[in-house]
mmCIF file of C-alpha atoms in Angstrom:
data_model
loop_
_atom_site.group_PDB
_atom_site.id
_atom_site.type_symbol
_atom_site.label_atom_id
_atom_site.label_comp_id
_atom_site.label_asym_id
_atom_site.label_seq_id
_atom_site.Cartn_x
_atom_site.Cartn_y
_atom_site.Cartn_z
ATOM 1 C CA UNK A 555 -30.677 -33.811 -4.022
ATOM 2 C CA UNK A 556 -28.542 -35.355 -1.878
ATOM 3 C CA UNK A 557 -25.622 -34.799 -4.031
ATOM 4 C CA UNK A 558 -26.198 -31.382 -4.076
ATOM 5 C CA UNK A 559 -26.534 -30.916 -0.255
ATOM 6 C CA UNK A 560 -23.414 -32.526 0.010
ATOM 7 C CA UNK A 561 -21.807 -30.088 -2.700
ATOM 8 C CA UNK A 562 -23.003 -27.300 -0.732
ATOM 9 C CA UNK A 563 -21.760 -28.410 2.899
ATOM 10 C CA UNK A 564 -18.063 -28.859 1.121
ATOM 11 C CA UNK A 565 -18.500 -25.120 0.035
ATOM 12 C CA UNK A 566 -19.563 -23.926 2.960
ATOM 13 C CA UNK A 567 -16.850 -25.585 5.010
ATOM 14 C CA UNK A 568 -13.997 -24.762 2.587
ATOM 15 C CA UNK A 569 -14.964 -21.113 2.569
ATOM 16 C CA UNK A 570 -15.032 -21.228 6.744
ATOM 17 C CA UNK A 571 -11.437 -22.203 6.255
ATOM 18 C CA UNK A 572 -10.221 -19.889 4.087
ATOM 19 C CA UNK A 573 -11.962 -17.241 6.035
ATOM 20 C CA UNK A 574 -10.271 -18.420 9.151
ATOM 21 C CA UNK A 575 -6.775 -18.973 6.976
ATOM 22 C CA UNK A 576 -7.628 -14.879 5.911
ATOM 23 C CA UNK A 577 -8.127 -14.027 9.534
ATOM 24 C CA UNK A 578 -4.926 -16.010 11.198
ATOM 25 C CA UNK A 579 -2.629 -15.147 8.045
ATOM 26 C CA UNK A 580 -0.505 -12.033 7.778
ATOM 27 C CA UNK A 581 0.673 -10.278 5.260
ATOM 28 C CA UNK A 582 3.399 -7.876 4.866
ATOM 29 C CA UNK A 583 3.083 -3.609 4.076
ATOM 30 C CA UNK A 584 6.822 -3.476 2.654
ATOM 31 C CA UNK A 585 6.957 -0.419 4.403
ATOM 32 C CA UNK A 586 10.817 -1.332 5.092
ATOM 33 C CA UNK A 587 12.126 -0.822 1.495
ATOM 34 C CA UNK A 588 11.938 1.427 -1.790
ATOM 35 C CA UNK A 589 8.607 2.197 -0.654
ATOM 36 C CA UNK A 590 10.087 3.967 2.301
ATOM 37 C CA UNK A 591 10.649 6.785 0.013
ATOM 38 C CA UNK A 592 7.911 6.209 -3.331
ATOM 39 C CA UNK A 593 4.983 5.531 -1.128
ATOM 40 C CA UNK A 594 5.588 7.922 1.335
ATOM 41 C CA UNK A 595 3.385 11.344 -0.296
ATOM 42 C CA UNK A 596 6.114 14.186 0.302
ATOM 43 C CA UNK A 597 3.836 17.091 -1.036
ATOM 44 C CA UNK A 598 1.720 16.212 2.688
ATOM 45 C CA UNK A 599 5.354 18.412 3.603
ATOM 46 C CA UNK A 600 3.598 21.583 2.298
ATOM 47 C CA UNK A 601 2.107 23.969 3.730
ATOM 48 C CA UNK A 602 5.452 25.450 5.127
ATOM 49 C CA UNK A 603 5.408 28.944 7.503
ATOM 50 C CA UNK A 604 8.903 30.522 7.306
ATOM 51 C CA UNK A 605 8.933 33.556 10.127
ATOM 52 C CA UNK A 606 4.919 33.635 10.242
ATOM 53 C CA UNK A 607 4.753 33.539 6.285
ATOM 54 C CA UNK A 608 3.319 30.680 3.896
ATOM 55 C CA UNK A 609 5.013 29.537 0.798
ATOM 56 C CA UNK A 610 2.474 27.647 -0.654
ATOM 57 C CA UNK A 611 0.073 28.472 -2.182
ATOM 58 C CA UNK A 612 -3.722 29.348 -0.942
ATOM 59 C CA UNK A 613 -5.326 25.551 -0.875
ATOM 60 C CA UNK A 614 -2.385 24.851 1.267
ATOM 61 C CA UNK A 615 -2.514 27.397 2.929
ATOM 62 C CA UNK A 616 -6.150 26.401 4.362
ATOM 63 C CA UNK A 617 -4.314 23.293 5.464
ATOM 64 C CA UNK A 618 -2.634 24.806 8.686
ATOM 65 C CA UNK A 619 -3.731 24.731 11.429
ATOM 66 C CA UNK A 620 -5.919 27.485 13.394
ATOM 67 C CA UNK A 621 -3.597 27.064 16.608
ATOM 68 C CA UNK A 622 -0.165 27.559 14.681
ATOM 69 C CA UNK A 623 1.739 30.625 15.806
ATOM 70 C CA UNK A 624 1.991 33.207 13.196
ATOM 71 C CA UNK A 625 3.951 35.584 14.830
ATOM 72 C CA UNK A 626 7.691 36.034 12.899
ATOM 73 C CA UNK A 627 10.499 35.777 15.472
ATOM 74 C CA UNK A 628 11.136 34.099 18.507
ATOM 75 C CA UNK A 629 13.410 33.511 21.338
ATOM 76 C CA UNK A 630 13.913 30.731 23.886
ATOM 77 C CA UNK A 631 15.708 30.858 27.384
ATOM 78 C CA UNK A 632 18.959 28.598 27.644
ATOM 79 C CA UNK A 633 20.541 27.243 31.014
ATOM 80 C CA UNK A 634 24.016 29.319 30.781
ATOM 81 C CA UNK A 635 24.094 30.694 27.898
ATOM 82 C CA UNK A 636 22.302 33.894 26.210
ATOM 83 C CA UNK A 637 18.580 33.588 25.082
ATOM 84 C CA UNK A 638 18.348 31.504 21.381
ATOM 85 C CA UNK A 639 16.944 34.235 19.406
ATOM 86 C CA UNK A 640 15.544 32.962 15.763
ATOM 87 C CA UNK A 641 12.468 32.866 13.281
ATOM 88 C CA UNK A 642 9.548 30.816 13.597
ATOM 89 C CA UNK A 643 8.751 27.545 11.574
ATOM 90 C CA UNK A 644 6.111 25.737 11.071
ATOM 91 C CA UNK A 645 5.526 22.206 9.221
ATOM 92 C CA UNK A 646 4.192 19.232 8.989
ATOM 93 C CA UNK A 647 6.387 16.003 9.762
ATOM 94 C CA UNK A 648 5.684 12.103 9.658
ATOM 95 C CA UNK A 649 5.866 11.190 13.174
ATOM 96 C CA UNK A 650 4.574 8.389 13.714
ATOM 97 C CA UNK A 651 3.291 5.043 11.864
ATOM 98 C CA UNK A 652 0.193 2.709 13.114
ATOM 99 C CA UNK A 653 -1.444 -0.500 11.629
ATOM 100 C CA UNK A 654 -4.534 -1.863 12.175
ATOM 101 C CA UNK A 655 -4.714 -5.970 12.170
ATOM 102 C CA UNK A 656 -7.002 -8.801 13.374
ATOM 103 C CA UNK A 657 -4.151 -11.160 13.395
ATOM 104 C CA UNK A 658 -2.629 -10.176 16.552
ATOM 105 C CA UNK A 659 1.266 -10.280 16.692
ATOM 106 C CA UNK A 660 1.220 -9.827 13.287
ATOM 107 C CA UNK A 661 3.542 -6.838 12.646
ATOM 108 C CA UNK A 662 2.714 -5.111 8.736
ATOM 109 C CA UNK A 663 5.443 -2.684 8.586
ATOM 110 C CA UNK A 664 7.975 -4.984 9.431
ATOM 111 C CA UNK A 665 7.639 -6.510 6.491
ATOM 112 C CA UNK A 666 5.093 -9.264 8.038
ATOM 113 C CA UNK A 667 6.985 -10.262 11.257
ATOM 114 C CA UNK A 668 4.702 -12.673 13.103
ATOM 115 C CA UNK A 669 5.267 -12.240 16.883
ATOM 116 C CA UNK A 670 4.319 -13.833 19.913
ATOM 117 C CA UNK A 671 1.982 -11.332 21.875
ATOM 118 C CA UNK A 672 -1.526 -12.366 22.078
ATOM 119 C CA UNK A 673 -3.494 -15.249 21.563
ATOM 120 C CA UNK A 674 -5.332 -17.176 18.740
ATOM 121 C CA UNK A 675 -8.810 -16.409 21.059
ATOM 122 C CA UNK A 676 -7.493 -11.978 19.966
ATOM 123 C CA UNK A 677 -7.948 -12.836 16.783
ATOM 124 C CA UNK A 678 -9.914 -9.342 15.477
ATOM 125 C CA UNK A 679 -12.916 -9.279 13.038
ATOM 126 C CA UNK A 680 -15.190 -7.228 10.224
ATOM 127 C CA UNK A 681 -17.959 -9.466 12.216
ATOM 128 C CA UNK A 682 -18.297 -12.942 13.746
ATOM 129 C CA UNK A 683 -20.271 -15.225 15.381
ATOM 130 C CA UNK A 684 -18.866 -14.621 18.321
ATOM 131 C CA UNK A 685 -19.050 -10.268 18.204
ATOM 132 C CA UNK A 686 -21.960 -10.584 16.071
ATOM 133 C CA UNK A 687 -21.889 -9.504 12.300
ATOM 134 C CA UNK A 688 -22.309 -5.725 12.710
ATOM 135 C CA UNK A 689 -19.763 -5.362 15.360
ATOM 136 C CA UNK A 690 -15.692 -5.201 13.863
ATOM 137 C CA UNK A 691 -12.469 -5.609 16.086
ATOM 138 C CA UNK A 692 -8.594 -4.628 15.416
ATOM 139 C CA UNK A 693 -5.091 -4.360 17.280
ATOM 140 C CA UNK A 694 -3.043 -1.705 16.860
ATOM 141 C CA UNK A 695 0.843 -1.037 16.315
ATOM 142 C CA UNK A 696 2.002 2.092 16.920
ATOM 143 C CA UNK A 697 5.659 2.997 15.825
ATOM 144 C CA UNK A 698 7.177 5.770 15.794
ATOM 145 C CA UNK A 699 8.625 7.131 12.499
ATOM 146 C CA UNK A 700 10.689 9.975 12.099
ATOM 147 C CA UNK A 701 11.679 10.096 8.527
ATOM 148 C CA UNK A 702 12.611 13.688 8.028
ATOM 149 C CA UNK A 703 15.130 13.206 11.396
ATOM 150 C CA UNK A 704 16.449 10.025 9.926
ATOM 151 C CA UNK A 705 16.970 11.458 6.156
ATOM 152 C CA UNK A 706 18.758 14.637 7.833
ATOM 153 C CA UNK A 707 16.437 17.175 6.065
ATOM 154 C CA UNK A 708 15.683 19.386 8.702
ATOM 155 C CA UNK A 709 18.370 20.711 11.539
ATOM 156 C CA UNK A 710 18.164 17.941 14.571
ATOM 157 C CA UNK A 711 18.988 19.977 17.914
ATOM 158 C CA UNK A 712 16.583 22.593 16.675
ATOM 159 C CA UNK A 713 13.286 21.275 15.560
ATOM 160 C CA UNK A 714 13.675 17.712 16.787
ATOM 161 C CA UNK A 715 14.119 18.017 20.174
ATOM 162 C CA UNK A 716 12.740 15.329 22.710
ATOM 163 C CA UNK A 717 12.082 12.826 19.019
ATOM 164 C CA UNK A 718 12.547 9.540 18.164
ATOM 165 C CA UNK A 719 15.615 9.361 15.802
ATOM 166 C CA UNK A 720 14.694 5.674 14.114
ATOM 167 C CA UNK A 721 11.871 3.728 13.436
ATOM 168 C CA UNK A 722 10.584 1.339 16.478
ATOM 169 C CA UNK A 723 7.679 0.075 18.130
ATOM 170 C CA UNK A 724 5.921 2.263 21.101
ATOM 171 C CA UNK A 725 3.317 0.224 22.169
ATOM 172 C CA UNK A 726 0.861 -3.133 20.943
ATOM 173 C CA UNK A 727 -2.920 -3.366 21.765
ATOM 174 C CA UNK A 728 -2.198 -6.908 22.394
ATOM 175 C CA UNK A 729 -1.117 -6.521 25.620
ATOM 176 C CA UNK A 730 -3.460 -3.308 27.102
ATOM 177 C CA UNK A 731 -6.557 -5.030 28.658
ATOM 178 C CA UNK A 732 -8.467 -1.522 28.001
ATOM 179 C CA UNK A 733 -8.570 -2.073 24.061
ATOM 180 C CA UNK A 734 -9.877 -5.309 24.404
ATOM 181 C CA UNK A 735 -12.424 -5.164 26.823
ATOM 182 C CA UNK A 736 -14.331 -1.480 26.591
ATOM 183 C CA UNK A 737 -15.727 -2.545 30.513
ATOM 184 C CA UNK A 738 -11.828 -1.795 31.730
ATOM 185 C CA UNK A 739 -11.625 1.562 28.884
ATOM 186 C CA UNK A 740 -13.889 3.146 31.025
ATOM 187 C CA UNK A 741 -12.285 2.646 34.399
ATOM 188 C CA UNK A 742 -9.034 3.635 33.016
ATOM 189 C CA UNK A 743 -10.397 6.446 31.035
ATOM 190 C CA UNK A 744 -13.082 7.953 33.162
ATOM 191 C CA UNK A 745 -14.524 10.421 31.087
ATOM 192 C CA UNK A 746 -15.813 7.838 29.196
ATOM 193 C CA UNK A 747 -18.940 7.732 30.965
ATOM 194 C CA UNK A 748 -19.129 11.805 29.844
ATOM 195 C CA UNK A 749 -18.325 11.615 26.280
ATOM 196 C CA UNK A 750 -20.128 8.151 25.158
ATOM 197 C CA UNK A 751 -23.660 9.203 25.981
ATOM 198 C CA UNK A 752 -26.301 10.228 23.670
ATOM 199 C CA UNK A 753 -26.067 13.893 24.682
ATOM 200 C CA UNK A 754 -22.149 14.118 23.852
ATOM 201 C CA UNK A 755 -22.759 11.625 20.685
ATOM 202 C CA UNK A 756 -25.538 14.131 19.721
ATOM 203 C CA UNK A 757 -23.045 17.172 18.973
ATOM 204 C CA UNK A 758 -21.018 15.112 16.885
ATOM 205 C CA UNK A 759 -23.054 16.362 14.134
ATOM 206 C CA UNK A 760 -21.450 19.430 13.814
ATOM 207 C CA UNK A 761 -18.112 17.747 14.165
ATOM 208 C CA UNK A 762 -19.003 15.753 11.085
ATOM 209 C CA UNK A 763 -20.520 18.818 8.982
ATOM 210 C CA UNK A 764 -16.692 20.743 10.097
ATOM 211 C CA UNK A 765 -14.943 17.921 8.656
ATOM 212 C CA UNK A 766 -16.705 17.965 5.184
ATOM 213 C CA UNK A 767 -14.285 20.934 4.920
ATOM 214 C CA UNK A 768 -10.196 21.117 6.009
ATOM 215 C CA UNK A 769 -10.925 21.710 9.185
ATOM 216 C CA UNK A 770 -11.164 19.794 12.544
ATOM 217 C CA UNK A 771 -12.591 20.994 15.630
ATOM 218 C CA UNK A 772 -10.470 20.953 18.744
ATOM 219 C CA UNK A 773 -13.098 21.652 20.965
ATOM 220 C CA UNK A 774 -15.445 18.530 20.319
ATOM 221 C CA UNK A 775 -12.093 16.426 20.602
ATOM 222 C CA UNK A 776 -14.376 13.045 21.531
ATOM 223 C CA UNK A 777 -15.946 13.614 17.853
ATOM 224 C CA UNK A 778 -14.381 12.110 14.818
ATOM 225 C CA UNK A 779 -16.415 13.788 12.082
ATOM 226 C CA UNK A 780 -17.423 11.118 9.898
ATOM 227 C CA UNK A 781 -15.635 8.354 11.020
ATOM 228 C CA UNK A 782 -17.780 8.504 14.439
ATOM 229 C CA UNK A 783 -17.159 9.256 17.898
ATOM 230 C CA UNK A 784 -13.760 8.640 20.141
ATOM 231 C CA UNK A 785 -15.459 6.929 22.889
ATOM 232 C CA UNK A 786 -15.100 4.119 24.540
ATOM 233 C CA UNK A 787 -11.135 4.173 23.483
ATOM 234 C CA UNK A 788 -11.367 0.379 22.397
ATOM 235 C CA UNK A 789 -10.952 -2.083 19.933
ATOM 236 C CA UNK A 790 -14.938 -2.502 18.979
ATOM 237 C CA UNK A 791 -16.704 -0.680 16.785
ATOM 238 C CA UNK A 792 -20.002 -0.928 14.540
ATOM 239 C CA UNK A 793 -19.559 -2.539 11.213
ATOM 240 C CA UNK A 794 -21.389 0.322 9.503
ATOM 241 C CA UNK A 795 -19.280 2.112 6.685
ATOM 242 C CA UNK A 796 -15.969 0.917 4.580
ATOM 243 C CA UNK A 797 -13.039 -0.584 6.532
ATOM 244 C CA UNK A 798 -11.202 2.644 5.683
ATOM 245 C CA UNK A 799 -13.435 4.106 7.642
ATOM 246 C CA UNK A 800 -13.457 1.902 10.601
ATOM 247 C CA UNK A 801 -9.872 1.422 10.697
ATOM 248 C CA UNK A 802 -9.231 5.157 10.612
ATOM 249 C CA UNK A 803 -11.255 5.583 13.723
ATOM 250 C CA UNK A 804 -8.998 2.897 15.452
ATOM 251 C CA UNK A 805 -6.263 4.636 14.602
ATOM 252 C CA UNK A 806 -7.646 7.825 16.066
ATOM 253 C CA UNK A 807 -8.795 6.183 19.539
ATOM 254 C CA UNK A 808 -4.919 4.565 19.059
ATOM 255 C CA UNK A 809 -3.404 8.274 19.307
ATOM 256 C CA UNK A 810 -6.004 9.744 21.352
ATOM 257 C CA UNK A 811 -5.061 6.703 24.402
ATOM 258 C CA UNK A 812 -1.595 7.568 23.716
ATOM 259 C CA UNK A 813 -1.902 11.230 24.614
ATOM 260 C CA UNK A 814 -3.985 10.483 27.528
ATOM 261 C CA UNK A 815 -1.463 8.283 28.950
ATOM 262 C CA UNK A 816 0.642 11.497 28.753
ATOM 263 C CA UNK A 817 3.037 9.443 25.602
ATOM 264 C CA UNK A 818 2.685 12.396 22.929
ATOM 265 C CA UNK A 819 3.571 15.817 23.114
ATOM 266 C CA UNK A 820 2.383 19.125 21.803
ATOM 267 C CA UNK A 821 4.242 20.237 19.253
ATOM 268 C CA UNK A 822 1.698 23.522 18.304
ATOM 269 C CA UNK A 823 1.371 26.767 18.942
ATOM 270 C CA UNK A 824 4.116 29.038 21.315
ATOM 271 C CA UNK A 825 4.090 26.743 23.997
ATOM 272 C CA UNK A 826 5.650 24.214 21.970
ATOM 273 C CA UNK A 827 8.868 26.694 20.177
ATOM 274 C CA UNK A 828 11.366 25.990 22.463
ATOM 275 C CA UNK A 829 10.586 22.725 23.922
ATOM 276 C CA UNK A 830 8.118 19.778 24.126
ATOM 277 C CA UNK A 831 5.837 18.899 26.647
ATOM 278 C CA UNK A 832 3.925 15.687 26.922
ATOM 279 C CA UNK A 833 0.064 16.654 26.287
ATOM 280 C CA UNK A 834 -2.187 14.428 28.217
ATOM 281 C CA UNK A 835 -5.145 16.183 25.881
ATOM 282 C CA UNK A 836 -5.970 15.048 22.352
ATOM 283 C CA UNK A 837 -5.764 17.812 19.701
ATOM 284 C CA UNK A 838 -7.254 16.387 16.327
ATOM 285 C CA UNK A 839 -6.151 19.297 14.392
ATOM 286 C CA UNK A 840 -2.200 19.039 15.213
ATOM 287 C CA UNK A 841 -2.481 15.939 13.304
ATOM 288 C CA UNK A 842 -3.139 14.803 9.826
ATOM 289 C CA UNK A 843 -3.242 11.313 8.470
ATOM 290 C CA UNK A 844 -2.429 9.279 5.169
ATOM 291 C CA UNK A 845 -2.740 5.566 4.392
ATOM 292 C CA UNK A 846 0.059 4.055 3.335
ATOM 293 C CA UNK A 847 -1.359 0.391 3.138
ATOM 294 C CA UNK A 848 -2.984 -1.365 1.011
ATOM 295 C CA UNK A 849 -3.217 1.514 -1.033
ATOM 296 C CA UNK A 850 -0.833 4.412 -0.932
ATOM 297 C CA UNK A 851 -2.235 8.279 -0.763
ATOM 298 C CA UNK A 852 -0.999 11.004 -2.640
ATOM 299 C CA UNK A 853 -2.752 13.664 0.031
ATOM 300 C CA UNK A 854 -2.981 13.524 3.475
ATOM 301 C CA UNK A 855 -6.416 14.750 5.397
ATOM 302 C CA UNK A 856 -7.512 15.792 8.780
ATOM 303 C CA UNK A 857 -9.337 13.881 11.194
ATOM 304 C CA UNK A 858 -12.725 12.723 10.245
ATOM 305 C CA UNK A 859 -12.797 13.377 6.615
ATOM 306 C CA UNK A 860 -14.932 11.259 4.953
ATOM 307 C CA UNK A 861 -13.299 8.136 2.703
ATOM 308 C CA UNK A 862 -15.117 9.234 -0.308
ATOM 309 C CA UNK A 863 -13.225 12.522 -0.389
ATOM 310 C CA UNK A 864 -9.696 10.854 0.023
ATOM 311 C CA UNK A 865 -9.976 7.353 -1.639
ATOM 312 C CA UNK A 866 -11.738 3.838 -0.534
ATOM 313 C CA UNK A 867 -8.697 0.934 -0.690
ATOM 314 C CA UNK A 868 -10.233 -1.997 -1.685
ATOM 315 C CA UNK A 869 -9.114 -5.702 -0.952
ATOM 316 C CA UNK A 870 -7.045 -5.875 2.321
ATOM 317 C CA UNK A 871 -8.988 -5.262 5.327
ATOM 318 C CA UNK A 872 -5.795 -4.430 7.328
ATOM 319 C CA UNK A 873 -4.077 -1.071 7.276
ATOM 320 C CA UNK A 874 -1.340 0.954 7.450
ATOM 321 C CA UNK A 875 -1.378 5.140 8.318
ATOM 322 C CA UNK A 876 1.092 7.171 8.249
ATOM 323 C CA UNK A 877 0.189 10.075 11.041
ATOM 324 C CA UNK A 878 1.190 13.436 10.486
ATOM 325 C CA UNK A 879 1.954 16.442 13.005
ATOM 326 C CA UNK A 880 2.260 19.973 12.918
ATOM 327 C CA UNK A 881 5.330 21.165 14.504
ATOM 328 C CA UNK A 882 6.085 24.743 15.204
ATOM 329 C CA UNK A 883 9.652 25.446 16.295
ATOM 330 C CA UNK A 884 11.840 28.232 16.807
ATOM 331 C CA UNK A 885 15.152 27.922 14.317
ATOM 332 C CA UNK A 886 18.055 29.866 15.657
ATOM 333 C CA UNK A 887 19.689 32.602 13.472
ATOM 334 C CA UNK A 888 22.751 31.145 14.429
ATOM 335 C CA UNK A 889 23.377 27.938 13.801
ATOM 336 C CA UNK A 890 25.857 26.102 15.916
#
């Protein structure tokens, strides 16, 4: 008997360890190498509009968005010179890249680069002790991630305007007291208190029945279909669901803090032809998303689709997305 409870405490204690090995390790996405180009899914290119028209065909087509302009030509003002006159085009482009970790400093697309920002007491979770097992933490990377701009396949000065022209790092979770403590979210992102109570939460519902479609509602923008709601825009969240799931939501409250901090611009509908703005207002449906790691997607999907419909990665509890944006420009006749 007592041979066996000693068996047992070994077990017990050697699993801790690995788990906490697991935790602290990290591992590396490859993202900077062949898989640049075979893991990246270039059919998420399509749909394309060319002067208001679609050349894909009609499931495609169902993946533009309601807010793209449709109308054929278009013209935009210049300092000295005459007005740009051209044709409308619409597409979507990678933009930007973000992982979601529980080692913090640990830096998956770049190959596994362990870095110095925050502390062994960051370290996130799928449930501890400490959070208690239903409750799951995660840092964020966001990079930015132009691939079409860097590969040269669309025309820079026109469509590309006000973009990041390599890959780099825009901001770490690591260091923004609002991720990790949801008390300081809601000072710094007051509307918190309006979009986090049971009322708002309530109306999700609909939000999540939209999303069993292509579609995403802009107008319940704290709603994240079926991943759960935006609100409080922090590292925490329930432990309910698959870490696709969970780590998809992350990702969304990632880019939804970014555009309230007035980072991201809009790059949909007329306002955005000519020239981008920075958007201090989250609009799920300008943006699409794909994983990338552990397991790459062949598809992309909107905001709040359901795992089940797009693929459940196994293994690695860390991920990589790659986030996709709509961008309608205006392309000049005349090309300089």
């Amino acid at each position: 008997m007592k041979y066996s409870l000693l068996c047992l405490a070994l077990f017990l204690i050697s699993a801790s360890h690995a788990q906490s090995q697991a935790i602290g390790s990290c591992n590396s996405a490859n993202v900077l190498s062949a898989k640049l180009l075979t893991d990246i899914c270039w059919d998420c290119l399509f749909p394309i509009k060319i002067a208001g028209a679609s050349i894909t065909g009609r499931e495609q087509r169902e993946d533009i968005p309601a807010g793209a302009v449709s109308s054929p030509g278009c013209a935009c003002r210049q300092k000295a010179d005459l007005p740009r006159v051209g044709y409308t085009l619409g597409f979507w482009q990678p933009v930007r890249l973000v992982e979601l970790v529980r080692t913090p400093g640990c830096m998956l697309s770049l190959n596994g680069t362990k870095t110095s920002i925050g502390r062994k007491q960051q370290l996130g979770t799928r449930g501890s002790q400490e959070l208690g097992q239903g409750i799951s933490f995660y840092h964020y990377h966001l990079y930015s991630f132009p691939l079409l701009q860097i590969l040269g396949l669309f025309n820079r000065d026109l469509c590309f305007s006000n973009e990041f022209s390599s890959i780099d790092i825009l901001y770490a979770s690591e260091i923004d007291p609002s991720w990790n403590y949801p008390e300081i979210a809601q000072l710094v992102f007051p509307e918190t208190q309006l979009f986090s109570n049971r009322a708002s939460v309530a109306t999700c519902s609909a939000d999540t029945l939209a999303n069993l479609g292509q579609r995403t509602s802009n107008g319940l923008f704290w709603c994240a279909g079926t991943w759960g709601t935006l609100y409080p825009l922090s590292g925490f969240e329930v432990s309910v669901g698959s870490g696709a799931r969970i780590t998809s939501l992350l990702a969304t409250r990632a880019l939804a803090s970014s555009h309230r901090r007035g980072f991201e611009p809009q790059t949909m509908g007329k306002e955005s032809l000519c020239r981008l703005q920075p958007s201090f207002k989250f609009v799920p449906e300008q943006y699409r998303f794909s994983m990338l790691y552990p397991m790459p997607q062949n598809s992309k999907h909107p905001i709040g689709k359901s795992p089940f419909l797009w693929g459940e990665a196994s293994g690695a509890e860390d991920a990589v997305y790659v986030i996709w944006r709509w961008r309608d420009c205006c392309s000049s006749l005349f090309l300089k």
